[in-house]
Amino acid sequence: MSARHILPALLNGTVAGLLLVACTKSREEKDSEKSITEESRVKRGANGELIVALDAETQQRIGLKLESPAAAQWQPETTGHGRVLDPAPLAALVAELDSSRAAAEASRREYERLKILAEQDNASIRALQNAEAAAKRDQLLVESARTKLALGWGAPLSERSDLAAFVRSLTLGEVALVRLDLPAGEALRSLPLSARLISLSDPEHPVTTEFFDVATSVDPQTQGQGFLFLAKGKALAPGTAVTGYLKIPGEPLTGVIIPPAAALRHEGRAWVYVQAGDTGFTRREITLDRPADNGWFIAGGVTATDRVVVSGAQTPCSPKS
């Protein structure tokens, strides 16, 4: 398609910025931009790909910068959806367990005291029997609280030796428990290794979490397999809806990581411009579904030997597809 049909793109700092001069202009602007238009050529390659030709002077004038993508590997993953769990119900169960334990310890000591007194004929049999019944009752309450905790949150959590400290870190927001559910009918044969979380409020900054446990119940809405993950830091508030990318055991993918500034996005699609010779730049479509700490992981279409455009003019254009 000719340069007359190019549309504005939605990302800054790429070679597409030069295409602004190829956008349809008013007659009053054409004369002043004639020399620039002659310097720039926009055409289609043999496979229909867009190719932009920029001479050295033009590249310098628009501040064109190139970088080589970094070679990288990517652990296979699957997608789940979920939310950051509210720690209040867990804190209430732990408080109930601690309270019942304290009561059980007190009643046990009272029973032991009366038992000694009864042996010395200083306590009645009835008082001893009442104390024994109270001790057994309080111990059953401990077991009940422990069972509710295990059923609701899993044995690994309920059996932690630092349970009180762990719950305190949750209530203070120092760490967060996140539940992710797979789509209905999908199940993992092996436990996930970790997960990246993307929140709707901050999609550009994924949060890395570690696997914690398998969920003890099925979400009534999703009906999928559920997992719990632990996120450290104060990046996620309770109730935050997240999309999770669960890393699973398997052969890693080989690809590259491109800088964030290299990606142009428009109407749900994304591209990069790759240098082809001294003055040519080819547009290649990419998929931005694997955010990394320093860019985007790309499994195809771009290699570590390529040079991609990361900076150019501030008002980019891209061709209409």
Coordinates of C-alpha atoms in Angstrom, one line a residue, residues 179-303:
R179 CA -5.2 -17.3 43.9
L180 CA -5.1 -18.1 40.2
D181 CA -7.6 -20.4 38.5
L182 CA -7.1 -22.1 35.2
P183 CA -10.0 -22.2 32.7
A184 CA -12.6 -24.9 33.2
G185 CA -11.4 -28.2 31.8
E186 CA -7.7 -27.3 31.8
A187 CA -5.4 -29.0 34.4
L188 CA -1.7 -29.2 35.0
R189 CA 0.0 -32.5 35.3
S190 CA 2.8 -30.9 37.3
L191 CA 2.8 -28.2 39.9
P192 CA 3.7 -24.7 38.5
L193 CA 7.1 -23.3 39.4
S194 CA 6.1 -19.6 39.8
A195 CA 3.8 -17.1 38.2
R196 CA 3.9 -13.6 36.7
L197 CA 1.0 -11.4 37.7
I198 CA -0.4 -8.6 35.5
S199 CA -3.0 -6.2 37.1
L200 CA -5.4 -4.1 35.1
S201 CA -4.2 -1.0 36.9
D202 CA -0.5 -1.5 36.1
P203 CA -0.1 -3.9 33.1
E204 CA 3.5 -2.6 32.3
H205 CA 4.9 -3.8 35.6
P206 CA 4.4 -7.6 36.2
V207 CA 4.8 -9.0 39.7
T208 CA 6.8 -12.2 40.2
T209 CA 5.4 -14.7 42.6
E210 CA 6.5 -18.1 44.0
F211 CA 4.3 -21.1 44.1
F212 CA 2.7 -21.6 47.6
D213 CA 0.1 -24.4 47.4
V214 CA -2.7 -26.0 45.5
A215 CA -6.1 -24.3 46.3
T216 CA -8.2 -26.4 48.7
S217 CA -11.5 -25.6 46.9
V218 CA -12.9 -25.0 43.4
D219 CA -14.0 -21.5 42.5
P220 CA -17.8 -21.7 41.9
Q221 CA -17.5 -19.3 38.9
T222 CA -14.5 -20.6 37.1
Q223 CA -14.7 -24.3 38.0
G224 CA -11.0 -24.6 37.1
Q225 CA -8.0 -25.9 38.9
G226 CA -6.7 -23.3 41.4
F227 CA -3.3 -22.5 42.9
L228 CA -2.0 -20.1 45.5
F229 CA 1.1 -18.0 45.0
L230 CA 3.0 -15.7 47.3
A231 CA 3.9 -12.2 46.2
K232 CA 6.4 -10.2 48.2
G233 CA 6.3 -6.4 48.6
K234 CA 3.4 -4.0 48.7
A235 CA 2.5 -3.9 45.0
L236 CA -0.8 -5.7 45.3
A237 CA -3.8 -4.8 47.4
P238 CA -6.4 -7.3 48.6
G239 CA -9.1 -7.8 46.0
T240 CA -6.9 -6.8 43.0
A241 CA -7.9 -8.7 39.9
V242 CA -4.9 -10.2 38.1
T243 CA -4.0 -12.3 35.1
G244 CA -1.4 -14.8 35.9
Y245 CA 1.1 -16.5 33.7
L246 CA 2.0 -19.7 35.4
K247 CA 5.4 -21.1 34.6
I248 CA 5.3 -24.9 34.2
P249 CA 8.0 -27.6 33.9
G250 CA 9.1 -28.2 30.3
E251 CA 11.6 -27.4 27.6
P252 CA 12.2 -23.6 27.6
L253 CA 11.5 -21.5 24.5
T254 CA 14.5 -19.8 22.7
G255 CA 14.1 -16.2 21.6
V256 CA 15.1 -12.6 22.4
I257 CA 14.1 -9.8 24.6
I258 CA 13.4 -6.5 22.8
P259 CA 13.5 -3.1 24.6
P260 CA 10.1 -1.6 25.5
A261 CA 10.8 1.3 23.2
A262 CA 11.2 -1.0 20.2
A263 CA 7.6 -2.0 20.1
L264 CA 4.9 -0.1 18.2
R265 CA 1.3 -0.8 19.0
H266 CA -1.8 0.1 17.1
E267 CA -5.4 -1.3 17.2
G268 CA -4.4 -4.4 19.2
R269 CA -1.4 -5.3 17.0
A270 CA 2.4 -4.7 17.5
W271 CA 5.5 -4.4 15.3
V272 CA 9.2 -3.7 15.4
Y273 CA 11.4 -2.1 12.7
V274 CA 14.4 -4.1 11.9
Q275 CA 17.4 -2.7 10.1
A276 CA 17.9 -4.1 6.6
G277 CA 21.2 -2.8 5.1
D278 CA 22.5 0.7 5.8
T279 CA 19.3 2.6 4.8
G280 CA 16.5 0.1 4.9
F281 CA 14.1 -0.8 7.8
T282 CA 11.6 -3.6 7.7
R283 CA 8.5 -3.7 9.8
R284 CA 7.8 -7.1 11.4
E285 CA 4.7 -8.0 13.4
I286 CA 5.3 -9.4 16.9
T287 CA 3.2 -10.6 19.8
L288 CA 3.4 -8.8 23.1
D289 CA 2.2 -11.5 25.5
R290 CA 5.4 -12.3 27.4
P291 CA 6.5 -9.2 29.4
A292 CA 10.0 -9.5 30.9
D293 CA 11.8 -7.3 33.4
N294 CA 13.6 -5.3 30.7
G295 CA 11.3 -5.6 27.8
W296 CA 9.3 -8.2 25.8
F297 CA 10.3 -11.8 25.1
I298 CA 9.8 -12.6 21.4
A299 CA 10.0 -16.2 20.3
G300 CA 10.0 -15.6 16.5
G301 CA 10.4 -12.9 13.9
V302 CA 13.4 -11.2 15.5
T303 CA 16.8 -12.6 16.3

